[in-house]
Short mmCIF file of C-alpha atoms in Angstrom, two decimals:
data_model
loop_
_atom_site.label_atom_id
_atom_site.label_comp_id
_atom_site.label_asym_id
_atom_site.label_seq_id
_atom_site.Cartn_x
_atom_site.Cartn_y
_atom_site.Cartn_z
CA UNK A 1 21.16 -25.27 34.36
CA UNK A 2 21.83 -29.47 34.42
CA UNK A 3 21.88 -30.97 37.65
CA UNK A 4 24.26 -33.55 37.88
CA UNK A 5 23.34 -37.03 40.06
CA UNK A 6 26.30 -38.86 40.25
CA UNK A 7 25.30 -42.83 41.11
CA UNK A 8 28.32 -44.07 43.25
CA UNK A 9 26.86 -46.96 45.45
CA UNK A 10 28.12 -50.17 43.46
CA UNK A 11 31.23 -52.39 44.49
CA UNK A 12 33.16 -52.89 41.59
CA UNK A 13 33.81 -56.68 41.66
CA UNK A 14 35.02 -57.40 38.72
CA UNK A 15 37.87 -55.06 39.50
CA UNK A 16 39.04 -56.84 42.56
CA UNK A 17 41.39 -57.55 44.43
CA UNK A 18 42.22 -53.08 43.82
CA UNK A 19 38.00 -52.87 44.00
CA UNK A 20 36.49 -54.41 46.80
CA UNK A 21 32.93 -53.70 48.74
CA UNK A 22 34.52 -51.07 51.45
CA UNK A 23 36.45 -49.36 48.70
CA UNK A 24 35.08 -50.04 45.21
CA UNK A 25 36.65 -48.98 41.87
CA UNK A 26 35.09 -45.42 41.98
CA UNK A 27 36.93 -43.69 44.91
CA UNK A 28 40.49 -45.56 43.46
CA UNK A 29 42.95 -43.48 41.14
CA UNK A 30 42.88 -46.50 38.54
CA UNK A 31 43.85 -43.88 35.34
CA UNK A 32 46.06 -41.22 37.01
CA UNK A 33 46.11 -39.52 40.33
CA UNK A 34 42.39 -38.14 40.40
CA UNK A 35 39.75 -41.21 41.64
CA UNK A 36 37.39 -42.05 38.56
CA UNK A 37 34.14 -40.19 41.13
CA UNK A 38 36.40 -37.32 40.87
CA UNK A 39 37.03 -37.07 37.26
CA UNK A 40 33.47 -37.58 37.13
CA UNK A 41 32.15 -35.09 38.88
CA UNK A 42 34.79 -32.41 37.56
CA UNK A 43 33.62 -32.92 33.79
CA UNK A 44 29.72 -32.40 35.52
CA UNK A 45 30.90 -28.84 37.10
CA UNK A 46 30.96 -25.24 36.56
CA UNK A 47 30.34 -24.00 32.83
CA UNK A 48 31.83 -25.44 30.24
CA UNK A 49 31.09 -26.19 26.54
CA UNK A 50 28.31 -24.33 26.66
CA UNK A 51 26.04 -25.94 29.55
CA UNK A 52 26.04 -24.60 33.07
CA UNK A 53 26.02 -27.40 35.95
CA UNK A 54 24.64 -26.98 39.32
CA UNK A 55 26.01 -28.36 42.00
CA UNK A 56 26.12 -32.29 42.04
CA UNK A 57 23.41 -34.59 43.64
CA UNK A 58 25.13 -37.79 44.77
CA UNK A 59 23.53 -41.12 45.61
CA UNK A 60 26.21 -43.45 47.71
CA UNK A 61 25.96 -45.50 51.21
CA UNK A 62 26.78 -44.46 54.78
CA UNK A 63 29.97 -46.05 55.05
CA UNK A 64 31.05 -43.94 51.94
CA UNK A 65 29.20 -40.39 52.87
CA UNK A 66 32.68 -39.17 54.52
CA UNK A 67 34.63 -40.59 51.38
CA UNK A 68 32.42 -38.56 49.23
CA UNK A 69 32.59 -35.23 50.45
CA UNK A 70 36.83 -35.62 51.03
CA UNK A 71 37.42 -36.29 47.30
CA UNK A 72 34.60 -33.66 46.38
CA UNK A 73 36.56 -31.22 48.38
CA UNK A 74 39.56 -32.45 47.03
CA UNK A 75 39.22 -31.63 43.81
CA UNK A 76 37.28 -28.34 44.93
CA UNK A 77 34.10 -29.31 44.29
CA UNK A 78 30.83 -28.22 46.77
CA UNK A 79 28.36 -31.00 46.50
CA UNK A 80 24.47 -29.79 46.17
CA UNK A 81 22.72 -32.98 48.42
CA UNK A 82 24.16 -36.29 49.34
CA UNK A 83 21.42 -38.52 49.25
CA UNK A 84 22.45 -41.82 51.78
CA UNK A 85 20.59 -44.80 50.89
CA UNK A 86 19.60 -47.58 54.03
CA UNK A 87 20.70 -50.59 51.27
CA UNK A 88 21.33 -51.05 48.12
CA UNK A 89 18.06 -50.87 45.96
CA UNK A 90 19.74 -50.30 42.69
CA UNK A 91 19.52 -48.03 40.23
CA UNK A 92 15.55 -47.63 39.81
CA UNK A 93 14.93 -46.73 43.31
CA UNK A 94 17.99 -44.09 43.22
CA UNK A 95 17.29 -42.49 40.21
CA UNK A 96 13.76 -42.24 41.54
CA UNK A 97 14.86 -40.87 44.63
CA UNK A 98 17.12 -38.16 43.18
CA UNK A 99 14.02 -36.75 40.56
CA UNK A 100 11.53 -36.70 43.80
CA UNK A 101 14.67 -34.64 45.81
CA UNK A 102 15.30 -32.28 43.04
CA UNK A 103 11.66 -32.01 41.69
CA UNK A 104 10.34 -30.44 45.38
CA UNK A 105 12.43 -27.29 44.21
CA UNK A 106 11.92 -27.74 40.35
CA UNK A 107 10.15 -30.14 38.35
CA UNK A 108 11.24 -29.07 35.44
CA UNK A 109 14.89 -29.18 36.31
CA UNK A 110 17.02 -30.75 33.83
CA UNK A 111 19.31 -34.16 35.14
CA UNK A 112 21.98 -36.24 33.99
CA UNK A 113 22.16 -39.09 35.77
CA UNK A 114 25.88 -40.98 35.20
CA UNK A 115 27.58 -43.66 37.14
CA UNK A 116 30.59 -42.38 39.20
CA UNK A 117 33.08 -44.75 38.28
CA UNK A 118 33.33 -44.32 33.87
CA UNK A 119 35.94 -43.06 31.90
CA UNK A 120 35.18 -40.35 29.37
CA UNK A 121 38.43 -39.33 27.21
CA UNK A 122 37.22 -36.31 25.38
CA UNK A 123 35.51 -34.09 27.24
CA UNK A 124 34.18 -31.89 24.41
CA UNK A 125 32.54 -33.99 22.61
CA UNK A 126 30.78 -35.48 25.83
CA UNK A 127 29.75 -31.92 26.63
CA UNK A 128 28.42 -31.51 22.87
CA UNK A 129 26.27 -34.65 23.28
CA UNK A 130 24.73 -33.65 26.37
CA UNK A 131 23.91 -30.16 24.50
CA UNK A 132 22.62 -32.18 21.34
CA UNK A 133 20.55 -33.92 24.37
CA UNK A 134 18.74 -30.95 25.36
CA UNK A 135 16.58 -30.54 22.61
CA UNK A 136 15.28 -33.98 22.78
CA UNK A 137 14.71 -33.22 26.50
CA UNK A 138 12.80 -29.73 25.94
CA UNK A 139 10.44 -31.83 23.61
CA UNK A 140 9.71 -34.49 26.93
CA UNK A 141 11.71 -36.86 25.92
CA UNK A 142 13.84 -39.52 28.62
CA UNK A 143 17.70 -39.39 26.69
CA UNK A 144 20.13 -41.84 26.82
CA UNK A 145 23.38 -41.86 25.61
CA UNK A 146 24.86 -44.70 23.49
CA UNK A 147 28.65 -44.93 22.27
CA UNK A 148 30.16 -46.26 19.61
CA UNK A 149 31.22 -49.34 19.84
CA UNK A 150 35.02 -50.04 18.74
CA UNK A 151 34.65 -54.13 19.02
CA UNK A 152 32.43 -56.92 19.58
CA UNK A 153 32.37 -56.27 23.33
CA UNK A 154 30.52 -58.75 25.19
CA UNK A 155 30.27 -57.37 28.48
CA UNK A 156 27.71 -54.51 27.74
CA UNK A 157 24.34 -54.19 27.02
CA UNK A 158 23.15 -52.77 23.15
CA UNK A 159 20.72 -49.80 21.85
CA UNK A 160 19.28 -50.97 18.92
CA UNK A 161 18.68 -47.83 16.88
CA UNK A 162 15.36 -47.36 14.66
CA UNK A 163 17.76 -45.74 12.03
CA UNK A 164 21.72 -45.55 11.62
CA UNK A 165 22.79 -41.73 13.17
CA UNK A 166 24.17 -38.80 10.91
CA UNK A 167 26.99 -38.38 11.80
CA UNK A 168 26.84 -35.07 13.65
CA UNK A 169 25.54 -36.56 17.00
CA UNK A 170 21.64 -35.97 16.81
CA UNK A 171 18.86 -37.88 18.62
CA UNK A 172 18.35 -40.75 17.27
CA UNK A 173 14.95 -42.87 17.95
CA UNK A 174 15.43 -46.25 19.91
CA UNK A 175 14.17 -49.50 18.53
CA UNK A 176 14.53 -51.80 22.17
CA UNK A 177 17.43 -52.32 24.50
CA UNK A 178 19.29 -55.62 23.86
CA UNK A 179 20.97 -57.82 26.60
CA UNK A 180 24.60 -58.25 26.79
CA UNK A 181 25.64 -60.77 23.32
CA UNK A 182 27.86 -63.62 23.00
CA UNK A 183 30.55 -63.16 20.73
CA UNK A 184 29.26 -63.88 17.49
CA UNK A 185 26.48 -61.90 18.04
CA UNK A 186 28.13 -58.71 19.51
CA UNK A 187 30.34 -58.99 15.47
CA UNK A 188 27.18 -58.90 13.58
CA UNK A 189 25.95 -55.60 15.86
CA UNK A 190 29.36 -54.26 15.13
CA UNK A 191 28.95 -54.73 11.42
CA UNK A 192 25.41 -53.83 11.28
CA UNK A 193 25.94 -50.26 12.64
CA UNK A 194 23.01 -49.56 14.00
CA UNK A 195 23.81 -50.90 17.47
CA UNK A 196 25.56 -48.73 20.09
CA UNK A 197 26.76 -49.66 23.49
CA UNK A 198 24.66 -48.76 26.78
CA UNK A 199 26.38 -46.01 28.94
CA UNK A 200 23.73 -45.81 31.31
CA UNK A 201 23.72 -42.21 31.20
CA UNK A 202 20.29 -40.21 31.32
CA UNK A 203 19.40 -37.06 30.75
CA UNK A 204 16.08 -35.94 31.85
CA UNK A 205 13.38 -33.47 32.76
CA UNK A 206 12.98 -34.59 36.88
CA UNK A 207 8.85 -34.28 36.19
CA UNK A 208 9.45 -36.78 33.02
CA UNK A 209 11.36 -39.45 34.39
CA UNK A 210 8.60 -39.04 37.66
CA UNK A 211 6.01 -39.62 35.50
CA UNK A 212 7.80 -42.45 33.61
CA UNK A 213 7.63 -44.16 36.83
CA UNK A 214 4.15 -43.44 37.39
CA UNK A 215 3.21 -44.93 34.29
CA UNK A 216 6.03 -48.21 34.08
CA UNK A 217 6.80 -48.87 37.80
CA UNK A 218 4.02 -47.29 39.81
CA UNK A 219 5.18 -49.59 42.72
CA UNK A 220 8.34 -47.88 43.30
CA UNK A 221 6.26 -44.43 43.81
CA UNK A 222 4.86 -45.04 47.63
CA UNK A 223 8.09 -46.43 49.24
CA UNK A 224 10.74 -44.13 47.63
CA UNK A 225 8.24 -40.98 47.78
CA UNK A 226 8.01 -42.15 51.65
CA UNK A 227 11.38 -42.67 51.84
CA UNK A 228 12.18 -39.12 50.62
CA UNK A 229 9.27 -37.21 52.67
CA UNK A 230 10.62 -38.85 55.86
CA UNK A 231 14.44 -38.62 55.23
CA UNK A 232 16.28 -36.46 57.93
CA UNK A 233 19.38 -34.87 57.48
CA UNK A 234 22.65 -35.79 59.18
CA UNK A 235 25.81 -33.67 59.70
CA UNK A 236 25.36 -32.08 56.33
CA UNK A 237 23.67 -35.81 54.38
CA UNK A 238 19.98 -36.69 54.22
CA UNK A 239 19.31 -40.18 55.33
CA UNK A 240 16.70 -41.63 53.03
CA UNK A 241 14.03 -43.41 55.60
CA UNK A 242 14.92 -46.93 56.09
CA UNK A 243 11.86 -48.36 56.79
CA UNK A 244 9.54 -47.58 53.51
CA UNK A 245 13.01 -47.70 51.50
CA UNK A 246 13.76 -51.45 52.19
CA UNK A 247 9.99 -52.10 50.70
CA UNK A 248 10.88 -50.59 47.28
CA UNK A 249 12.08 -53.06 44.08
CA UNK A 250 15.50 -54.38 43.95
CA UNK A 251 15.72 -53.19 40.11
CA UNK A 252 17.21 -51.22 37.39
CA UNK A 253 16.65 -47.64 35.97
CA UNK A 254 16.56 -49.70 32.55
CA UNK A 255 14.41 -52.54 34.05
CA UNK A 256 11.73 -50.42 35.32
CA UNK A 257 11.03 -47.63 33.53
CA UNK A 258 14.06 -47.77 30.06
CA UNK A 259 12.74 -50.43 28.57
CA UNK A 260 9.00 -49.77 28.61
CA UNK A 261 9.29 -45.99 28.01
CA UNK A 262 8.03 -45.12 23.94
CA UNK A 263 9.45 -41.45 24.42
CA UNK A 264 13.33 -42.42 24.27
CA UNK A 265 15.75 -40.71 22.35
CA UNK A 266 19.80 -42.01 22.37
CA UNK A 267 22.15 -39.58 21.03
CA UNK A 268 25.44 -41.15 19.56
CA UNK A 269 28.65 -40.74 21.26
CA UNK A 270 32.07 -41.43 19.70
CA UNK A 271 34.37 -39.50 21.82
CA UNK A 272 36.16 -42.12 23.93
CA UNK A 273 34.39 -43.84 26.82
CA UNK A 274 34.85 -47.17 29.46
CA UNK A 275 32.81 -48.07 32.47
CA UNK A 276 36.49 -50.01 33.10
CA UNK A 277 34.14 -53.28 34.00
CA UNK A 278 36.90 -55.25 33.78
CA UNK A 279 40.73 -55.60 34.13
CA UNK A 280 40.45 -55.88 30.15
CA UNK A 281 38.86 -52.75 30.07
CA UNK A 282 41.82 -51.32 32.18
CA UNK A 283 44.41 -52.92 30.12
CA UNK A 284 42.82 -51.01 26.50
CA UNK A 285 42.54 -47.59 28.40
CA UNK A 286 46.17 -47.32 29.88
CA UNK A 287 47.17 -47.65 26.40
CA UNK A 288 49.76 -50.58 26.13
CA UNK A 289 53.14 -50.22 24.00
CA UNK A 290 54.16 -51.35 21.07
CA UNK A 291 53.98 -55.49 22.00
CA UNK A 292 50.39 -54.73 23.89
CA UNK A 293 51.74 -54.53 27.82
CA UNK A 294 50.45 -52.29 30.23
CA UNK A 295 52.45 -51.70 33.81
CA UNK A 296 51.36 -50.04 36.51
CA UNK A 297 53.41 -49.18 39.85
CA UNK A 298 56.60 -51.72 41.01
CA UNK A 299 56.24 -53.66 37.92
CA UNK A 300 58.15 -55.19 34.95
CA UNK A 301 57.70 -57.39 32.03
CA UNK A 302 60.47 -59.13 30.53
CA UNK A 303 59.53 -60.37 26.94
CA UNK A 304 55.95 -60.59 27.43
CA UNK A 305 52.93 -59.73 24.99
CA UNK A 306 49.07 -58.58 25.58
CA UNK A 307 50.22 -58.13 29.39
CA UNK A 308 48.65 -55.96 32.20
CA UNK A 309 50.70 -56.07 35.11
CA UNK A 310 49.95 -53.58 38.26
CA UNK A 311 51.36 -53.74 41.39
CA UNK A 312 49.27 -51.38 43.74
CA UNK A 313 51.61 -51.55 46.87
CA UNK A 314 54.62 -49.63 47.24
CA UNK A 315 56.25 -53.11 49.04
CA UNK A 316 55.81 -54.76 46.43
CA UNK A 317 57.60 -55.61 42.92
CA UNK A 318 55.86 -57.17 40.41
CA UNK A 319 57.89 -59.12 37.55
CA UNK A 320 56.49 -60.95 34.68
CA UNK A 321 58.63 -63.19 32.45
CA UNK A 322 57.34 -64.36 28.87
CA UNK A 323 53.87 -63.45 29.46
CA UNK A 324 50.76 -63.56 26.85
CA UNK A 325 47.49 -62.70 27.29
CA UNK A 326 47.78 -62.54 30.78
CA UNK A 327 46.76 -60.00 33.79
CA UNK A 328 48.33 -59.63 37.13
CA UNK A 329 47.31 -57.17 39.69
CA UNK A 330 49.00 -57.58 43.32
CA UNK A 331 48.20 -55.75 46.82
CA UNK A 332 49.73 -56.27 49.94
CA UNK A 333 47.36 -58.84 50.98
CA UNK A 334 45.82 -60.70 47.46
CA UNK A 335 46.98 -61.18 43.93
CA UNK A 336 45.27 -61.97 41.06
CA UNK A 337 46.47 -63.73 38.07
CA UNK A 338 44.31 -64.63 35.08
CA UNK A 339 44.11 -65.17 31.24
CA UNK A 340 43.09 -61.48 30.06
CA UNK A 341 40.30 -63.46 27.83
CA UNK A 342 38.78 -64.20 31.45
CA UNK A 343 38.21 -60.43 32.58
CA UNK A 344 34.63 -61.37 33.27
CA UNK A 345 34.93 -63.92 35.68
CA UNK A 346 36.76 -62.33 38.37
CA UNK A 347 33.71 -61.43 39.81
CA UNK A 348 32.90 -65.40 40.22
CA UNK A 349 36.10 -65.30 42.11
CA UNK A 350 35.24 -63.13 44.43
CA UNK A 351 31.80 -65.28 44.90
CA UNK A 352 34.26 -68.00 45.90
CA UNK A 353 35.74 -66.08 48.30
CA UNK A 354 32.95 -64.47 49.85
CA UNK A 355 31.45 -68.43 50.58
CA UNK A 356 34.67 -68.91 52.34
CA UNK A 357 34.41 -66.12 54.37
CA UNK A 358 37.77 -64.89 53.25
CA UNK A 359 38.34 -60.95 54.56
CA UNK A 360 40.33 -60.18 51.24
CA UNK A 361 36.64 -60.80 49.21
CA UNK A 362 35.21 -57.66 50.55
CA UNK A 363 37.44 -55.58 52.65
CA UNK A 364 40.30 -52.99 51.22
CA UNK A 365 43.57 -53.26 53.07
CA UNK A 366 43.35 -49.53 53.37
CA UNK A 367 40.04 -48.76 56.31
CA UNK A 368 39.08 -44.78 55.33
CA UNK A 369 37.68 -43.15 57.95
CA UNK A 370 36.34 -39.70 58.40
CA UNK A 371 38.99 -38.39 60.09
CA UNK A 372 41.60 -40.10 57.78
CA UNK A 373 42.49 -44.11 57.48
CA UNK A 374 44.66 -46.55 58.94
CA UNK A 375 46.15 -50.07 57.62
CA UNK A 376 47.24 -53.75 59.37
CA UNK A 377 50.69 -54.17 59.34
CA UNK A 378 50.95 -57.22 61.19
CA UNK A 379 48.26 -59.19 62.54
CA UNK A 380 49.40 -62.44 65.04
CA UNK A 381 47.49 -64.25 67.79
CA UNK A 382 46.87 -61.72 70.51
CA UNK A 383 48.37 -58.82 68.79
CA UNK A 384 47.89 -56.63 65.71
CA UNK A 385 50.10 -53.37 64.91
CA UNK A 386 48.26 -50.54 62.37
CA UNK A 387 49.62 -47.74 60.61
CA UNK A 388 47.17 -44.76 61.57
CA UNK A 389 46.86 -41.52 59.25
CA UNK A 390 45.40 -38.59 60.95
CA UNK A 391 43.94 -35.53 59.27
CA UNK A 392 45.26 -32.26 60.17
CA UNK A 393 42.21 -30.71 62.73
CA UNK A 394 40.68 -34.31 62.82
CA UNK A 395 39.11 -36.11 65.85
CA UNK A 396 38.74 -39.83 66.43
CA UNK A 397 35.79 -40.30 68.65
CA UNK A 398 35.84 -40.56 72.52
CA UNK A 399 35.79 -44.27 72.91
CA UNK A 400 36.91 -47.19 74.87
CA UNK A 401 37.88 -51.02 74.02
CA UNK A 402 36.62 -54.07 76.35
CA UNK A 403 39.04 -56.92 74.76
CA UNK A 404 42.43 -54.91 74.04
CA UNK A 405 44.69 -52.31 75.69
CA UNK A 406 46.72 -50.04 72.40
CA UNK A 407 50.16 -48.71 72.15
CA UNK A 408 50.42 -45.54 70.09
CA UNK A 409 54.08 -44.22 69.05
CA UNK A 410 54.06 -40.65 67.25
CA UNK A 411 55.95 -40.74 63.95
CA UNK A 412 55.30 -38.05 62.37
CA UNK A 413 53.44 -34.60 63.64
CA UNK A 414 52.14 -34.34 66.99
CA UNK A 415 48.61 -35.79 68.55
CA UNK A 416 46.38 -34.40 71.41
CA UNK A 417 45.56 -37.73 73.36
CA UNK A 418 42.69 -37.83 75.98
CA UNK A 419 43.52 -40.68 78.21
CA UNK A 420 40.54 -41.00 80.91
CA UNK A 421 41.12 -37.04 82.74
CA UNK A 422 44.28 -37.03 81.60
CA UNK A 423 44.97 -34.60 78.16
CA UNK A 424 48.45 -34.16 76.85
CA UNK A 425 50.45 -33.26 73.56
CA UNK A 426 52.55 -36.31 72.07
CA UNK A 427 55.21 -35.00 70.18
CA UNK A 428 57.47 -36.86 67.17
CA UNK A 429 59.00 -40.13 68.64
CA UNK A 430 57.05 -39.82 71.46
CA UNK A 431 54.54 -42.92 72.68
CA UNK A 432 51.27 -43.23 75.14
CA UNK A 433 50.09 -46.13 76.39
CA UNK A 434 46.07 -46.88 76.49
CA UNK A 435 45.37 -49.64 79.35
CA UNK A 436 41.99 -51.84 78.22
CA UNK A 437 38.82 -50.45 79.26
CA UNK A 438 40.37 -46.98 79.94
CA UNK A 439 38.04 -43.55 77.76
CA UNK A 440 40.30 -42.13 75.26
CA UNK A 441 40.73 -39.84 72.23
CA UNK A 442 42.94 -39.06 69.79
CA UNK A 443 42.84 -35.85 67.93
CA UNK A 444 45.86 -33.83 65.35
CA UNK A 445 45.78 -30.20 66.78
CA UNK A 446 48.58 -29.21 63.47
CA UNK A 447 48.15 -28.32 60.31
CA UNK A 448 49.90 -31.35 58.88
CA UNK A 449 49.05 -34.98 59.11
CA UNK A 450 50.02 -36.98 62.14
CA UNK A 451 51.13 -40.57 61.58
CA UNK A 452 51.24 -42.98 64.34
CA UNK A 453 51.78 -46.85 64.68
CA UNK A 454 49.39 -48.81 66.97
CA UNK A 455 50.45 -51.63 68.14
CA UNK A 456 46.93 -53.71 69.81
CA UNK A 457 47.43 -56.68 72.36
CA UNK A 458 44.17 -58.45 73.56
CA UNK A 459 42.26 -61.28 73.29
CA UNK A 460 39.96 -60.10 70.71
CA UNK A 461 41.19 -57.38 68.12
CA UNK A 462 38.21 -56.64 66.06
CA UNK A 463 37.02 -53.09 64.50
CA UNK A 464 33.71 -54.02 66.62
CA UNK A 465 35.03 -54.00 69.77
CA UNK A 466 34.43 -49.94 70.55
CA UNK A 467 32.19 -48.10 72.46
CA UNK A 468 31.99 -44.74 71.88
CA UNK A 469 30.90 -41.87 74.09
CA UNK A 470 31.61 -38.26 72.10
CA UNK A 471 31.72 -38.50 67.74
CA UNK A 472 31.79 -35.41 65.97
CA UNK A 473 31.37 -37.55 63.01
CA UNK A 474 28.12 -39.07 64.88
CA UNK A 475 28.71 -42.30 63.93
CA UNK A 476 26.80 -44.17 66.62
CA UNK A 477 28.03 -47.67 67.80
CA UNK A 478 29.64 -50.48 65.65
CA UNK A 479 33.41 -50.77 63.51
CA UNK A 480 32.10 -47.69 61.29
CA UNK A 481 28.88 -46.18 62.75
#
């Protein structure tokens, strides 16, 4: 049995303004309804081709612990562990962390470790690779899985190969791990055939890749082992401990232990595959007609060439007129419009707008919550009105506001509303007003979702301004918990 981890802690910058930090490119339907952590973890479940998966392991943040286990469930998927991590570390630390978890009940348990946010087109022949992985892992070695490259791509790191592969997708030795090329040199890998792109997908014994730490980055072992022995569980997670985490190496799986291993094997994979680390990237995969444009959503191009234009807003059309070589993705509140050649520099961009302190740089218009998500509508001086979208048996928490008194009007289903000692039902077209200061709860008691609009008045309308009393979520204090 394989035990997937599924790595799903990383922002997605490059993908903004649809990725941002509180909603990156992994929990976002970019190719088709499911989110690309779904579609991952669906072609890492059940049996199929052959292999039998376990339950997934799943590395991610607090803010997105609740987001997890919704689009697990939504695609009926039980998750093994959800590992939370105190910060971001990076990949060496998490990978780490996951083969000490899993390795208490089996060392010899077999991972794959894959990022949460790739696209993989044909799932048999990803299945066949990981089973032409296996043997290479039953003989101790650390796999990783290189693909094909299909042009001179820039933006990804190389496997240099010590020979070129047969053809039928066996292990192939590694030679060293090259950084990302210019352009000139990524044609001469492309040519040479014995270069293959890095997937950053490992599969490994958990005892082997332990050991591979032990022996290249012996200075992760004390704070992530600490971090692991003291983590506590919470409502269903396990909180990695905070304390000896933070001490561990900001660094790469690659970085730390890849690189420096001699018992690598890569084994070939041709069947279709993006990380989608760029708008580029998003623009090849959707598969643009005949003259090379892609549309997504309220969009339309009018005599325009080598054209990706998305609108991800359901208020908003999109029109592009003589286009070439451009992208243009729009959301309610940012657009982006840039030479396609430039893919790679969005993320700059949202550097810029991060030193300007500029809201659209990190935070999605959409705010999920645990017990469902809400959006700005209109925000003015003293005033701010919010869609809210309430799960059906879902419970905001007990709380109370010391800057702002709230407005709620019922639009659709029906909401239990605590309002100090007073509890009542507020039906359809109904409304309840929520004087500042004064405890109160919202909960839907139906079995449908319950919309409501919000409209805030104060003199201070920020996500921080809540105290809370009762969570079932137990979120603590703060916008999130």
């Amino acid at each position: 049995m394989i035990i997937p981890v599924i790595l799903c802690g990383g922002s997605g910058t490059r993908l903004w303004p649809l990725s941002r930090q509180s909603y990156p490119k992994q929990f976002v339907p970019l190719m088709g309804e499911r989110t690309l952590f779904q579609a991952s973890a669906l072609r890492l479940s059940g049996k199929v081709g052959g292999l039998d998966f376990a339950p997934p392991v799943v590395l991610t943040n607090s803010d997105f612990r609740f987001i997890v286990t919704e689009q697990l469930a939504g695609v009926g998927i039980d998750s093994g562990a959800i590992l939370i991590e105190p910060e971001g570390r990076n990949t060496g630390p998490a990978v780490l962390a996951a083969a000490l978890h899993v390795a208490r009940t089996d060392p010899e348990a077999v991972m794959l470790v894959a990022p949460s946010d790739h696209v993989v087109t044909d799932l048999g022949a990803f299945h066949a690779a990981i089973a032409q992985g296996l043997s290479a892992v039953a003989d101790g070695k650390l796999v990783t899985f290189g693909i094909a490259p299909t042009h001179p791509e820039t933006a990804y790191g190389y496997l240099e190969l010590a020979e070129r592969p047969d053809g039928n997708g066996a292990p192939v030795a590694l030679s060293r791990f090259v950084e990302k090329p210019d352009a000139a040199r990524a044609a001469e890998m492309l040519a040479a055939g014995t270069y293959l792109w890095n997937a950053g997908i490992f599969l490994v014994k958990a005892a082997d890749i332990i050991a591979a730490f032990q022996t290249h980055a012996p200075d992760l072992i004390a704070p992530v082992s600490a971090a692991v022995e003291a983590a506590e569980p919470d409502l269903g997670f396990l909180r990695l401990a905070a304390e000896p985490w933070a001490d561990a190496e900001n660094i790469s799986v690659d970085y730390a232990v890849m690189e420096r291993a001699g018992n690598l094997a890569v084994v070939p994979f041709s069947g279709g595959w993006s990380d989608l680390g760029g708008w580029d990237a998003v623009w090849r995969e959707a598969g643009p007609d005949a003259r090379g444009v892609s549309l997504s959503g309220n969009a339309t191009a009018i005599d325009c060439d080598n054209a990706l234009i998305r609108s991800e807003s359901d208020r908003l059309e999109v029109v592009g007129i003589g286009l070439n070589n451009i992208m243009a993705i729009a959301m309610n509140d940012a657009v982006l419009v840039a030479d396609m050649s430039r893919a790679q520099d969005v993320k700059q961009a949202v550097s810029v707008l991060k030193g300007r302190n500029v809201a659209q740089a990190t935070t999605f218009p959409v705010d999920h919550r645990p017990w469902g998500w809400f959006e700005s509508l209109v925000i003015g001086e003293r005033f701010q009105v919010k869609r809210i979208h309430v799960h059906p048996g879902a419970t905001l928490s007990l709380q109370s506001h010391v800057h702002r008194s709230e407005h709620w009007i019922v639009v659709s289903g029906t909401a239990k509303v605590t309002v100090d000692d007073e509890v009542k039902l507020v039906a359809e077209n109904e409304s309840v007003y929520i004087p500042l200061g004064a405890r109160h709860r919202m909960e839907n008691p139906g079995k449908v979702p319950m919309v409501l609009i919000e409209v805030q008045t104060g003199s201070y309308l920020g996500e921080d301004d809540i105290v809370r009393y009762e969570d079932v979520y137990a979120r603590g204090q703060g916008a999130k918990g």
